[in-house]
Short mmCIF file of C-alpha atoms (C1' of nucleotides) in Angstrom, two decimals:
data_model
loop_
_atom_site.label_atom_id
_atom_site.label_comp_id
_atom_site.label_asym_id
_atom_site.label_seq_id
_atom_site.Cartn_x
_atom_site.Cartn_y
_atom_site.Cartn_z
CA UNK A 1 13.74 -46.87 -23.05
CA UNK A 2 10.89 -44.86 -21.68
CA UNK A 3 7.39 -45.72 -20.49
CA UNK A 4 8.04 -47.91 -17.51
CA UNK A 5 5.30 -48.36 -14.99
CA UNK A 6 1.72 -47.27 -15.29
CA UNK A 7 1.31 -44.58 -17.94
CA UNK A 8 0.02 -41.13 -16.99
CA UNK A 9 -3.70 -40.91 -17.56
CA UNK A 10 -3.85 -37.19 -18.38
CA UNK A 11 -2.21 -34.89 -20.91
CA UNK A 12 0.50 -33.03 -19.06
CA UNK A 13 0.47 -30.06 -21.39
CA UNK A 14 -3.29 -29.72 -21.34
CA UNK A 15 -3.29 -29.87 -17.56
CA UNK A 16 -0.56 -27.25 -17.38
CA UNK A 17 -2.52 -25.08 -19.74
CA UNK A 18 -5.61 -25.39 -17.56
CA UNK A 19 -3.59 -24.49 -14.48
CA UNK A 20 -2.13 -21.50 -16.29
CA UNK A 21 -5.62 -20.28 -17.04
CA UNK A 22 -6.68 -20.38 -13.41
CA UNK A 23 -3.50 -18.75 -12.12
CA UNK A 24 -3.71 -16.13 -14.84
CA UNK A 25 -7.26 -15.28 -13.86
CA UNK A 26 -6.99 -15.39 -10.08
CA UNK A 27 -3.33 -15.03 -9.20
CA UNK A 28 -1.21 -17.30 -7.07
CA UNK A 29 -2.48 -16.66 -3.56
CA UNK A 30 -6.15 -16.54 -4.44
CA UNK A 31 -5.99 -19.85 -6.28
CA UNK A 32 -6.41 -23.00 -4.20
CA UNK A 33 -5.21 -26.50 -4.86
CA UNK A 34 -8.81 -27.62 -4.99
CA UNK A 35 -9.55 -25.21 -7.84
CA UNK A 36 -6.44 -26.30 -9.68
CA UNK A 37 -7.31 -29.97 -9.33
CA UNK A 38 -10.80 -29.39 -10.64
CA UNK A 39 -9.63 -27.28 -13.59
CA UNK A 40 -6.90 -29.77 -14.46
CA UNK A 41 -9.20 -32.75 -14.03
CA UNK A 42 -6.78 -34.62 -11.78
CA UNK A 43 -6.29 -35.34 -8.08
CA UNK A 44 -3.73 -33.74 -5.86
CA UNK A 45 -1.25 -36.63 -5.82
CA UNK A 46 -1.10 -36.63 -9.61
CA UNK A 47 -0.52 -32.91 -9.58
CA UNK A 48 2.31 -33.23 -7.08
CA UNK A 49 3.87 -36.13 -8.92
CA UNK A 50 3.84 -34.25 -12.20
CA UNK A 51 4.64 -30.71 -11.09
CA UNK A 52 6.12 -30.78 -7.60
CA UNK A 53 4.11 -28.22 -5.63
CA UNK A 54 1.72 -25.33 -6.05
CA UNK A 55 4.60 -22.88 -6.41
CA UNK A 56 6.41 -25.11 -8.87
CA UNK A 57 3.23 -25.43 -10.88
CA UNK A 58 2.88 -21.66 -10.96
CA UNK A 59 6.41 -21.32 -12.19
CA UNK A 60 5.78 -23.88 -14.92
CA UNK A 61 2.57 -22.09 -15.86
CA UNK A 62 4.40 -18.78 -16.08
CA UNK A 63 7.02 -20.27 -18.40
CA UNK A 64 4.29 -21.95 -20.42
CA UNK A 65 2.64 -18.57 -20.79
CA UNK A 66 5.92 -16.98 -21.77
CA UNK A 67 6.30 -19.37 -24.65
CA UNK A 68 2.73 -19.28 -25.85
CA UNK A 69 1.27 -15.82 -25.44
CA UNK A 70 4.48 -13.83 -25.47
CA UNK A 71 5.23 -15.38 -28.82
CA UNK A 72 2.12 -13.81 -30.24
CA UNK A 73 3.02 -10.45 -28.79
CA UNK A 74 6.76 -10.34 -29.54
CA UNK A 75 6.74 -12.10 -32.91
CA UNK A 76 6.03 -8.98 -34.94
CA UNK A 77 8.46 -6.99 -32.84
CA UNK A 78 11.33 -9.24 -33.80
CA UNK A 79 10.37 -9.43 -37.46
CA UNK A 80 9.88 -5.72 -38.08
CA UNK A 81 12.44 -3.95 -40.28
CA UNK A 82 12.87 -0.80 -38.18
CA UNK A 83 12.87 0.01 -34.47
CA UNK A 84 9.86 2.20 -34.95
CA UNK A 85 8.00 -0.60 -36.71
CA UNK A 86 9.06 -3.04 -34.00
CA UNK A 87 7.54 -0.93 -31.26
CA UNK A 88 4.43 -0.32 -33.27
CA UNK A 89 4.11 -4.05 -33.83
CA UNK A 90 4.63 -4.73 -30.14
CA UNK A 91 1.97 -2.29 -29.03
CA UNK A 92 -0.50 -3.31 -31.71
CA UNK A 93 -0.03 -6.99 -30.97
CA UNK A 94 -0.54 -6.21 -27.30
CA UNK A 95 -3.73 -4.37 -28.12
CA UNK A 96 -4.93 -7.34 -30.12
CA UNK A 97 -4.03 -9.97 -27.55
CA UNK A 98 -4.55 -8.41 -24.14
CA UNK A 99 -8.34 -8.14 -24.10
CA UNK A 100 -9.87 -11.21 -22.52
CA UNK A 101 -11.77 -12.64 -25.42
CA UNK A 102 -10.88 -16.31 -25.14
CA UNK A 103 -8.56 -16.11 -22.14
CA UNK A 104 -8.09 -13.99 -19.00
CA UNK A 105 -7.51 -10.30 -19.75
CA UNK A 106 -4.09 -8.72 -19.47
CA UNK A 107 -0.60 -10.18 -19.59
CA UNK A 108 0.01 -12.87 -17.00
CA UNK A 109 3.63 -11.80 -16.58
CA UNK A 110 2.77 -8.15 -16.13
CA UNK A 111 0.02 -8.81 -13.64
CA UNK A 112 1.84 -11.61 -11.84
CA UNK A 113 3.21 -11.29 -8.39
CA UNK A 114 2.62 -7.57 -8.37
CA UNK A 115 0.70 -7.78 -5.15
CA UNK A 116 1.47 -11.25 -4.01
CA UNK A 117 4.81 -11.68 -2.38
CA UNK A 118 3.51 -14.79 -0.72
CA UNK A 119 6.28 -16.62 -2.50
CA UNK A 120 9.43 -14.59 -2.97
CA UNK A 121 10.88 -16.79 -5.66
CA UNK A 122 7.82 -16.31 -7.87
CA UNK A 123 7.90 -12.56 -7.42
CA UNK A 124 11.52 -12.42 -8.55
CA UNK A 125 10.65 -14.56 -11.54
CA UNK A 126 7.96 -12.14 -12.68
CA UNK A 127 10.15 -9.12 -12.11
CA UNK A 128 12.84 -10.71 -14.23
CA UNK A 129 10.40 -11.57 -17.01
CA UNK A 130 9.21 -7.98 -17.15
CA UNK A 131 12.76 -6.67 -17.18
CA UNK A 132 13.51 -8.88 -20.16
CA UNK A 133 10.82 -7.11 -22.14
CA UNK A 134 12.37 -3.73 -21.54
CA UNK A 135 15.80 -5.16 -22.34
CA UNK A 136 14.52 -6.41 -25.68
CA UNK A 137 13.29 -2.93 -26.55
CA UNK A 138 16.64 -1.44 -25.52
CA UNK A 139 18.52 -3.92 -27.64
CA UNK A 140 16.34 -3.15 -30.65
CA UNK A 141 16.94 0.58 -30.25
CA UNK A 142 20.66 0.07 -29.90
CA UNK A 143 20.67 -1.84 -33.16
CA UNK A 144 18.71 0.97 -34.77
CA UNK A 145 21.39 3.44 -33.73
CA UNK A 146 24.08 1.18 -35.12
CA UNK A 147 22.11 0.85 -38.35
CA UNK A 148 21.84 4.60 -38.64
CA UNK A 149 18.06 4.53 -38.30
CA UNK A 150 18.23 6.61 -35.14
CA UNK A 151 20.70 9.41 -34.29
CA UNK A 152 23.46 8.55 -31.85
CA UNK A 153 22.35 11.07 -29.24
CA UNK A 154 18.99 9.37 -28.62
CA UNK A 155 18.15 8.33 -25.06
CA UNK A 156 17.70 4.61 -25.52
CA UNK A 157 16.98 3.80 -21.89
CA UNK A 158 14.28 6.47 -21.71
CA UNK A 159 12.50 5.29 -24.83
CA UNK A 160 12.64 1.66 -23.76
CA UNK A 161 11.41 2.48 -20.26
CA UNK A 162 8.56 4.51 -21.70
CA UNK A 163 7.27 1.91 -24.12
CA UNK A 164 7.68 -0.90 -21.59
CA UNK A 165 5.67 1.20 -19.16
CA UNK A 166 2.91 1.77 -21.71
CA UNK A 167 2.74 -1.92 -22.50
CA UNK A 168 2.50 -2.76 -18.81
CA UNK A 169 -0.20 -0.16 -18.33
CA UNK A 170 -2.18 -1.68 -21.19
CA UNK A 171 -2.48 -4.89 -19.18
CA UNK A 172 -4.19 -3.03 -16.39
CA UNK A 173 -6.52 -1.32 -18.83
CA UNK A 174 -7.31 -4.68 -20.38
CA UNK A 175 -8.01 -6.10 -16.93
CA UNK A 176 -10.39 -3.22 -16.36
CA UNK A 177 -12.28 -4.17 -19.48
CA UNK A 178 -10.64 -2.12 -22.24
CA UNK A 179 -11.31 -3.64 -25.67
CA UNK A 180 -8.97 -3.87 -28.61
CA UNK A 181 -10.00 -0.55 -30.08
CA UNK A 182 -9.31 1.31 -26.88
CA UNK A 183 -5.92 -0.33 -26.49
CA UNK A 184 -5.05 0.52 -30.09
CA UNK A 185 -5.96 4.12 -29.38
CA UNK A 186 -3.54 4.08 -26.46
CA UNK A 187 -0.88 2.47 -28.64
CA UNK A 188 -1.25 5.14 -31.31
CA UNK A 189 -1.07 7.85 -28.68
CA UNK A 190 2.17 6.38 -27.36
CA UNK A 191 3.58 6.29 -30.87
CA UNK A 192 2.82 9.99 -31.18
CA UNK A 193 5.75 10.53 -28.84
CA UNK A 194 8.16 8.89 -31.25
CA UNK A 195 9.26 11.98 -33.21
CA UNK A 196 9.91 13.94 -30.03
CA UNK A 197 11.81 11.06 -28.47
CA UNK A 198 14.02 10.36 -31.45
CA UNK A 199 15.08 13.92 -32.25
CA UNK A 200 18.79 13.64 -31.49
CA UNK A 201 20.17 15.96 -28.81
CA UNK A 202 16.98 17.96 -28.26
CA UNK A 203 15.59 17.62 -24.75
CA UNK A 204 12.07 16.23 -24.59
CA UNK A 205 9.36 18.93 -24.55
CA UNK A 206 8.42 18.11 -20.97
CA UNK A 207 11.83 18.86 -19.46
CA UNK B 1 -23.39 12.34 24.34
CA UNK B 2 -20.69 9.97 23.17
CA UNK B 3 -18.14 7.82 24.97
CA UNK B 4 -20.30 5.30 26.71
CA UNK B 5 -18.77 2.05 27.85
CA UNK B 6 -15.13 1.17 28.01
CA UNK B 7 -13.09 3.45 25.74
CA UNK B 8 -11.15 1.99 22.82
CA UNK B 9 -7.56 1.37 23.82
CA UNK B 10 -6.02 1.92 20.36
CA UNK B 11 -5.99 4.73 17.82
CA UNK B 12 -8.42 3.73 15.12
CA UNK B 13 -6.76 5.80 12.45
CA UNK B 14 -3.28 4.56 13.29
CA UNK B 15 -4.49 0.98 13.21
CA UNK B 16 -6.19 1.54 9.86
CA UNK B 17 -3.02 3.08 8.54
CA UNK B 18 -1.01 0.08 9.67
CA UNK B 19 -3.49 -2.26 8.01
CA UNK B 20 -3.32 -0.22 4.83
CA UNK B 21 0.43 -0.65 4.79
CA UNK B 22 0.24 -4.41 5.00
CA UNK B 23 -2.52 -4.72 2.39
CA UNK B 24 -0.67 -2.29 0.12
CA UNK B 25 2.47 -4.36 0.35
CA UNK B 26 1.05 -7.87 0.14
CA UNK B 27 -2.41 -7.58 -1.38
CA UNK B 28 -5.67 -8.86 0.02
CA UNK B 29 -5.41 -12.61 -0.42
CA UNK B 30 -1.79 -12.94 0.66
CA UNK B 31 -2.41 -11.00 3.87
CA UNK B 32 -3.64 -12.98 6.87
CA UNK B 33 -5.62 -11.82 9.85
CA UNK B 34 -2.66 -12.76 12.05
CA UNK B 35 -0.39 -10.38 10.15
CA UNK B 36 -2.96 -7.63 10.33
CA UNK B 37 -3.41 -8.07 14.06
CA UNK B 38 0.29 -7.94 14.67
CA UNK B 39 0.81 -4.87 12.47
CA UNK B 40 -2.14 -3.09 14.04
CA UNK B 41 -1.15 -4.07 17.55
CA UNK B 42 -4.59 -5.39 18.44
CA UNK B 43 -6.40 -8.72 18.78
CA UNK B 44 -8.87 -10.10 16.31
CA UNK B 45 -12.02 -9.27 18.27
CA UNK B 46 -10.99 -5.61 18.49
CA UNK B 47 -10.38 -5.62 14.76
CA UNK B 48 -13.79 -7.11 14.05
CA UNK B 49 -15.52 -4.73 16.45
CA UNK B 50 -13.88 -1.71 14.84
CA UNK B 51 -13.86 -2.67 11.18
CA UNK B 52 -16.28 -5.55 10.61
CA UNK B 53 -14.29 -8.12 8.66
CA UNK B 54 -11.11 -8.58 6.66
CA UNK B 55 -12.83 -7.46 3.48
CA UNK B 56 -14.39 -4.48 5.18
CA UNK B 57 -11.02 -3.53 6.58
CA UNK B 58 -9.51 -3.72 3.12
CA UNK B 59 -12.21 -1.47 1.78
CA UNK B 60 -11.61 1.03 4.57
CA UNK B 61 -7.87 0.86 3.91
CA UNK B 62 -8.42 1.52 0.21
CA UNK B 63 -10.53 4.57 0.97
CA UNK B 64 -7.99 5.73 3.52
CA UNK B 65 -5.34 5.43 0.84
CA UNK B 66 -7.49 7.30 -1.63
CA UNK B 67 -7.74 10.26 0.70
CA UNK B 68 -4.12 10.30 1.78
CA UNK B 69 -1.85 9.32 -1.08
CA UNK B 70 -4.11 10.28 -3.96
CA UNK B 71 -4.24 13.75 -2.49
CA UNK B 72 -0.49 14.08 -2.94
CA UNK B 73 -0.71 12.84 -6.51
CA UNK B 74 -3.81 14.70 -7.70
CA UNK B 75 -3.31 17.96 -5.81
CA UNK B 76 -1.08 19.55 -8.43
CA UNK B 77 -3.30 18.24 -11.20
CA UNK B 78 -6.28 20.12 -9.88
CA UNK B 79 -4.36 23.31 -9.19
CA UNK B 80 -2.57 23.59 -12.54
CA UNK B 81 -3.67 26.41 -14.88
CA UNK B 82 -3.72 24.42 -18.13
CA UNK B 83 -4.59 20.86 -19.12
CA UNK B 84 -1.04 20.29 -20.26
CA UNK B 85 0.30 21.51 -16.90
CA UNK B 86 -2.26 19.35 -15.07
CA UNK B 87 -1.08 16.19 -16.76
CA UNK B 88 2.54 17.12 -16.28
CA UNK B 89 1.84 17.71 -12.59
CA UNK B 90 0.03 14.38 -12.34
CA UNK B 91 2.85 12.40 -13.91
CA UNK B 92 5.58 14.21 -12.02
CA UNK B 93 3.79 13.83 -8.70
CA UNK B 94 3.35 10.14 -9.51
CA UNK B 95 7.05 9.86 -10.24
CA UNK B 96 7.83 11.50 -6.92
CA UNK B 97 5.41 9.46 -4.85
CA UNK B 98 5.32 5.99 -6.37
CA UNK B 99 8.79 4.76 -5.48
CA UNK B 100 8.74 2.91 -2.19
CA UNK B 101 10.89 5.13 -0.07
CA UNK B 102 8.88 5.26 3.13
CA UNK B 103 5.93 3.14 2.04
CA UNK B 104 5.20 0.23 -0.31
CA UNK B 105 6.06 0.98 -3.94
CA UNK B 106 3.37 1.70 -6.51
CA UNK B 107 -0.19 2.96 -6.18
CA UNK B 108 -2.36 0.80 -3.97
CA UNK B 109 -5.41 1.47 -6.12
CA UNK B 110 -3.64 0.62 -9.35
CA UNK B 111 -2.11 -2.57 -8.04
CA UNK B 112 -5.18 -3.61 -6.09
CA UNK B 113 -7.32 -6.46 -7.20
CA UNK B 114 -5.28 -6.84 -10.34
CA UNK B 115 -4.68 -10.47 -9.63
CA UNK B 116 -6.95 -11.14 -6.73
CA UNK B 117 -10.58 -11.62 -7.49
CA UNK B 118 -10.95 -13.49 -4.23
CA UNK B 119 -13.52 -10.90 -3.26
CA UNK B 120 -15.61 -9.58 -6.11
CA UNK B 121 -16.79 -6.51 -4.29
CA UNK B 122 -13.22 -5.34 -3.67
CA UNK B 123 -12.26 -5.89 -7.29
CA UNK B 124 -15.14 -3.72 -8.46
CA UNK B 125 -14.13 -1.05 -5.98
CA UNK B 126 -10.60 -0.89 -7.37
CA UNK B 127 -11.81 -0.85 -10.97
CA UNK B 128 -14.07 2.04 -10.14
CA UNK B 129 -11.29 3.96 -8.40
CA UNK B 130 -9.06 3.60 -11.44
CA UNK B 131 -11.84 4.67 -13.78
CA UNK B 132 -12.30 7.81 -11.72
CA UNK B 133 -8.72 8.80 -12.46
CA UNK B 134 -9.26 8.58 -16.19
CA UNK B 135 -12.54 10.44 -15.83
CA UNK B 136 -10.76 13.28 -14.05
CA UNK B 137 -8.32 13.61 -16.93
CA UNK B 138 -11.17 13.57 -19.42
CA UNK B 139 -12.99 16.27 -17.52
CA UNK B 140 -9.88 18.44 -17.40
CA UNK B 141 -9.38 18.08 -21.15
CA UNK B 142 -12.99 18.93 -21.82
CA UNK B 143 -12.59 22.10 -19.81
CA UNK B 144 -9.47 22.93 -21.80
CA UNK B 145 -11.43 22.67 -25.03
CA UNK B 146 -14.14 24.92 -23.62
CA UNK B 147 -11.49 27.40 -22.53
CA UNK B 148 -9.97 27.42 -25.99
CA UNK B 149 -6.70 25.95 -24.77
CA UNK B 150 -7.18 22.91 -27.00
CA UNK B 151 -8.79 22.74 -30.45
CA UNK B 152 -12.27 21.31 -30.64
CA UNK B 153 -11.29 18.38 -32.82
CA UNK B 154 -9.00 16.84 -30.23
CA UNK B 155 -9.66 13.23 -29.21
CA UNK B 156 -10.26 13.68 -25.50
CA UNK B 157 -10.96 10.04 -24.74
CA UNK B 158 -7.78 8.92 -26.45
CA UNK B 159 -5.57 11.38 -24.60
CA UNK B 160 -7.16 10.55 -21.25
CA UNK B 161 -6.85 6.82 -21.85
CA UNK B 162 -3.22 7.20 -22.82
CA UNK B 163 -2.13 9.21 -19.81
CA UNK B 164 -4.13 7.06 -17.42
CA UNK B 165 -2.43 4.05 -18.95
CA UNK B 166 1.01 5.58 -18.48
CA UNK B 167 0.26 6.43 -14.89
CA UNK B 168 -0.91 2.89 -14.24
CA UNK B 169 2.18 1.48 -15.90
CA UNK B 170 4.36 3.64 -13.67
CA UNK B 171 3.03 1.76 -10.65
CA UNK B 172 4.29 -1.49 -12.06
CA UNK B 173 7.67 0.04 -12.84
CA UNK B 174 7.82 1.39 -9.30
CA UNK B 175 6.94 -2.02 -7.95
CA UNK B 176 9.79 -3.44 -9.97
CA UNK B 177 12.18 -1.02 -8.33
CA UNK B 178 12.17 2.04 -10.60
CA UNK B 179 13.35 5.14 -8.75
CA UNK B 180 12.06 8.68 -9.05
CA UNK B 181 14.48 9.63 -11.82
CA UNK B 182 13.45 6.72 -14.00
CA UNK B 183 9.77 7.46 -13.50
CA UNK B 184 10.35 11.12 -14.34
CA UNK B 185 12.06 10.01 -17.52
CA UNK B 186 8.98 8.01 -18.41
CA UNK B 187 6.76 10.95 -17.57
CA UNK B 188 8.74 13.28 -19.83
CA UNK B 189 8.60 10.73 -22.62
CA UNK B 190 4.84 10.53 -22.30
CA UNK B 191 4.61 14.31 -22.43
CA UNK B 192 6.55 14.22 -25.69
CA UNK B 193 3.35 12.88 -27.24
CA UNK B 194 1.40 15.98 -26.27
CA UNK B 195 1.98 18.06 -29.43
CA UNK B 196 1.03 15.19 -31.68
CA UNK B 197 -2.05 14.39 -29.63
CA UNK B 198 -3.35 17.95 -29.46
CA UNK B 199 -2.97 18.93 -33.12
CA UNK B 200 -6.60 19.31 -34.06
CA UNK B 201 -7.98 17.12 -36.82
CA UNK B 202 -4.66 15.54 -37.76
CA UNK B 203 -4.60 11.80 -37.20
CA UNK B 204 -1.90 10.61 -34.80
CA UNK B 205 1.37 9.65 -36.55
CA UNK B 206 0.92 6.02 -35.65
CA UNK B 207 -2.32 5.55 -37.52
"C1'" DG C 1 -23.22 2.83 45.04
"C1'" DG C 2 -25.39 -0.54 41.26
"C1'" DA C 3 -26.79 -1.04 36.33
"C1'" DT C 4 -25.47 -0.61 31.74
"C1'" DT C 5 -22.50 -0.32 27.91
"C1'" DT C 6 -18.50 -1.10 25.33
"C1'" DA C 7 -13.60 -2.99 24.75
"C1'" DT C 8 -10.24 -6.41 25.75
"C1'" DT C 9 -8.20 -10.99 26.44
"C1'" DT C 10 -8.24 -15.78 25.99
"C1'" DA C 11 -9.49 -19.57 23.80
"C1'" DA C 12 -11.97 -22.04 20.80
"C1'" DT C 13 -14.73 -22.73 16.49
"C1'" DG C 14 -15.42 -25.29 11.96
"C1'" DA C 15 -13.63 -24.88 7.48
"C1'" DA C 16 -10.16 -24.76 4.16
"C1'" DC C 17 -5.43 -24.84 3.32
"C1'" DG C 18 -1.22 -27.38 1.00
"C1'" DT C 19 0.68 -31.72 1.27
"C1'" DT C 20 1.37 -36.71 1.87
"C1'" DA C 21 0.57 -42.18 3.32
"C1'" DC C 22 -1.31 -45.87 1.71
"C1'" DA C 23 -3.42 -49.25 -0.84
"C1'" DT C 24 -4.66 -50.27 -5.61
"C1'" DA C 25 -4.24 -50.33 -10.68
"C1'" DA C 26 -1.74 -50.59 -14.97
"C1'" DA C 27 2.11 -50.72 -17.52
"C1'" DT C 28 7.11 -53.02 -18.72
"C1'" DA C 29 11.17 -56.38 -17.69
"C1'" DG C 30 12.77 -60.74 -17.18
"C1'" DC D 1 3.80 -65.71 -14.48
"C1'" DT D 2 6.36 -62.88 -11.02
"C1'" DA D 3 8.83 -58.74 -9.94
"C1'" DT D 4 9.31 -53.97 -10.58
"C1'" DT D 5 7.91 -49.41 -11.58
"C1'" DT D 6 4.93 -45.67 -11.98
"C1'" DA D 7 0.23 -43.47 -11.62
"C1'" DT D 8 -4.24 -43.20 -9.45
"C1'" DG D 9 -7.99 -42.64 -5.94
"C1'" DT D 10 -9.14 -42.27 -1.16
"C1'" DA D 11 -8.44 -40.48 2.92
"C1'" DA D 12 -5.97 -38.45 6.02
"C1'" DC D 13 -2.17 -35.32 7.83
"C1'" DG D 14 -1.07 -31.12 10.79
"C1'" DT D 15 -1.46 -26.17 10.06
"C1'" DT D 16 -3.48 -22.04 9.25
"C1'" DC D 17 -7.44 -19.61 7.97
"C1'" DA D 18 -11.24 -16.05 9.17
"C1'" DT D 19 -14.41 -15.61 12.68
"C1'" DT D 20 -16.72 -15.70 17.23
"C1'" DA D 21 -18.29 -17.22 22.46
"C1'" DA D 22 -17.40 -16.27 26.92
"C1'" DA D 23 -15.40 -14.06 30.69
"C1'" DT D 24 -13.23 -9.91 32.38
"C1'" DA D 25 -12.12 -4.86 32.56
"C1'" DA D 26 -13.10 0.00 32.24
"C1'" DA D 27 -15.83 3.60 31.27
"C1'" DT D 28 -20.75 6.37 31.84
"C1'" DC D 29 -25.64 6.73 33.56
"C1'" DC D 30 -28.88 7.05 37.23
#
DNA sequence: GGATTTATTTAATGAACGTTACATAAATAG
DNA sequence: CTATTTATGTAACGTTCATTAAATAAATCC
């Protein structure tokens, strides 16, 4: 059925992973085909045959990242029994994973295409990926209201926007060299807002 | 004394401002000399004579931004009577200024060199500029402890890191299209953490 | 006035960019 | 074995990149 013609001489997934690493570290515009070829250990024609173009490769790398790293960050979120525990798990997993210990620092999705509108399609892709994160938090909070964990008057959109914002900010801190401990400190500080945010009708102290 | 030779035919500050706009919108790597020349209304040799190189121009633009926009954001912070009011002013001014109404969205410093390490010197410059923001918050908190506004046991570094992180995150939200109201909602949510963070020895609820 | 200094325009520089022809190599199909 | 199909390496494609040489224009200095 399959395997007609000369077989591919490289591991497609490993090559994609190597490309992801370079893109993650340097961004789309600042990464050249030459760098990609060297990191992936293949020549340009092989790259084009397997992935289409530089932009297509970036898109594939972004999706690859979404499946791999995001899994580590959102796994605890989905498994946690309460909304509060979900958000704590999300922030703590972010703190654990964002520092660049054995990979580039910060979340590739968060940092992607923020400055580089060189390719419009890629920018839209990153925006959408970030929006999905906030939507997940919203959905979790909505469920918590339905479950009676949170009062009905709670401002779901505000809470989701806030914690998404903190998580995005943590990527920048990580990029600037923040270690796990510092990110956990930030996470705990953000969780200190929880009681104030989840008191039913009461307006937040800052209003 | 001055003004020997043929006088410059363009306004240096206006040209720098135009360059800042392009860099702010597209980032360093994704911006070409051709785009800069067109936006600035000058030819390449004039640009090189006045600013040195593309990287030098970016550095000048970043400093120009720091004086102009940061002023609007940090002005209220410095003038506020209490630490709490300073941080509220900082976040609210950020919410008011970050949306891209008559300029690119998000803070140029925050978004700068996040993805683009094409030029190492510029990356370091942006990291330093961001660190200065957090240092300002720390200094303000320290003063508040000295003044007796905050108890001595308060974790200054944690609070500063948290609010710096939120402010950085707001730039990403703004870049993704968040308007002033949404950013103000985030700011108020972040301020909801204030009581929990400034209770003296008590560990934050998330610990 | 002529000499000097600085800015501008035009045009070109070599290098690097992303991408692709082309010939060759390695597999299966018949 | 021959024909077909797919991948690979080499080498080139035309374009764009950041940068600059050279000639001209506009100001001050003496």
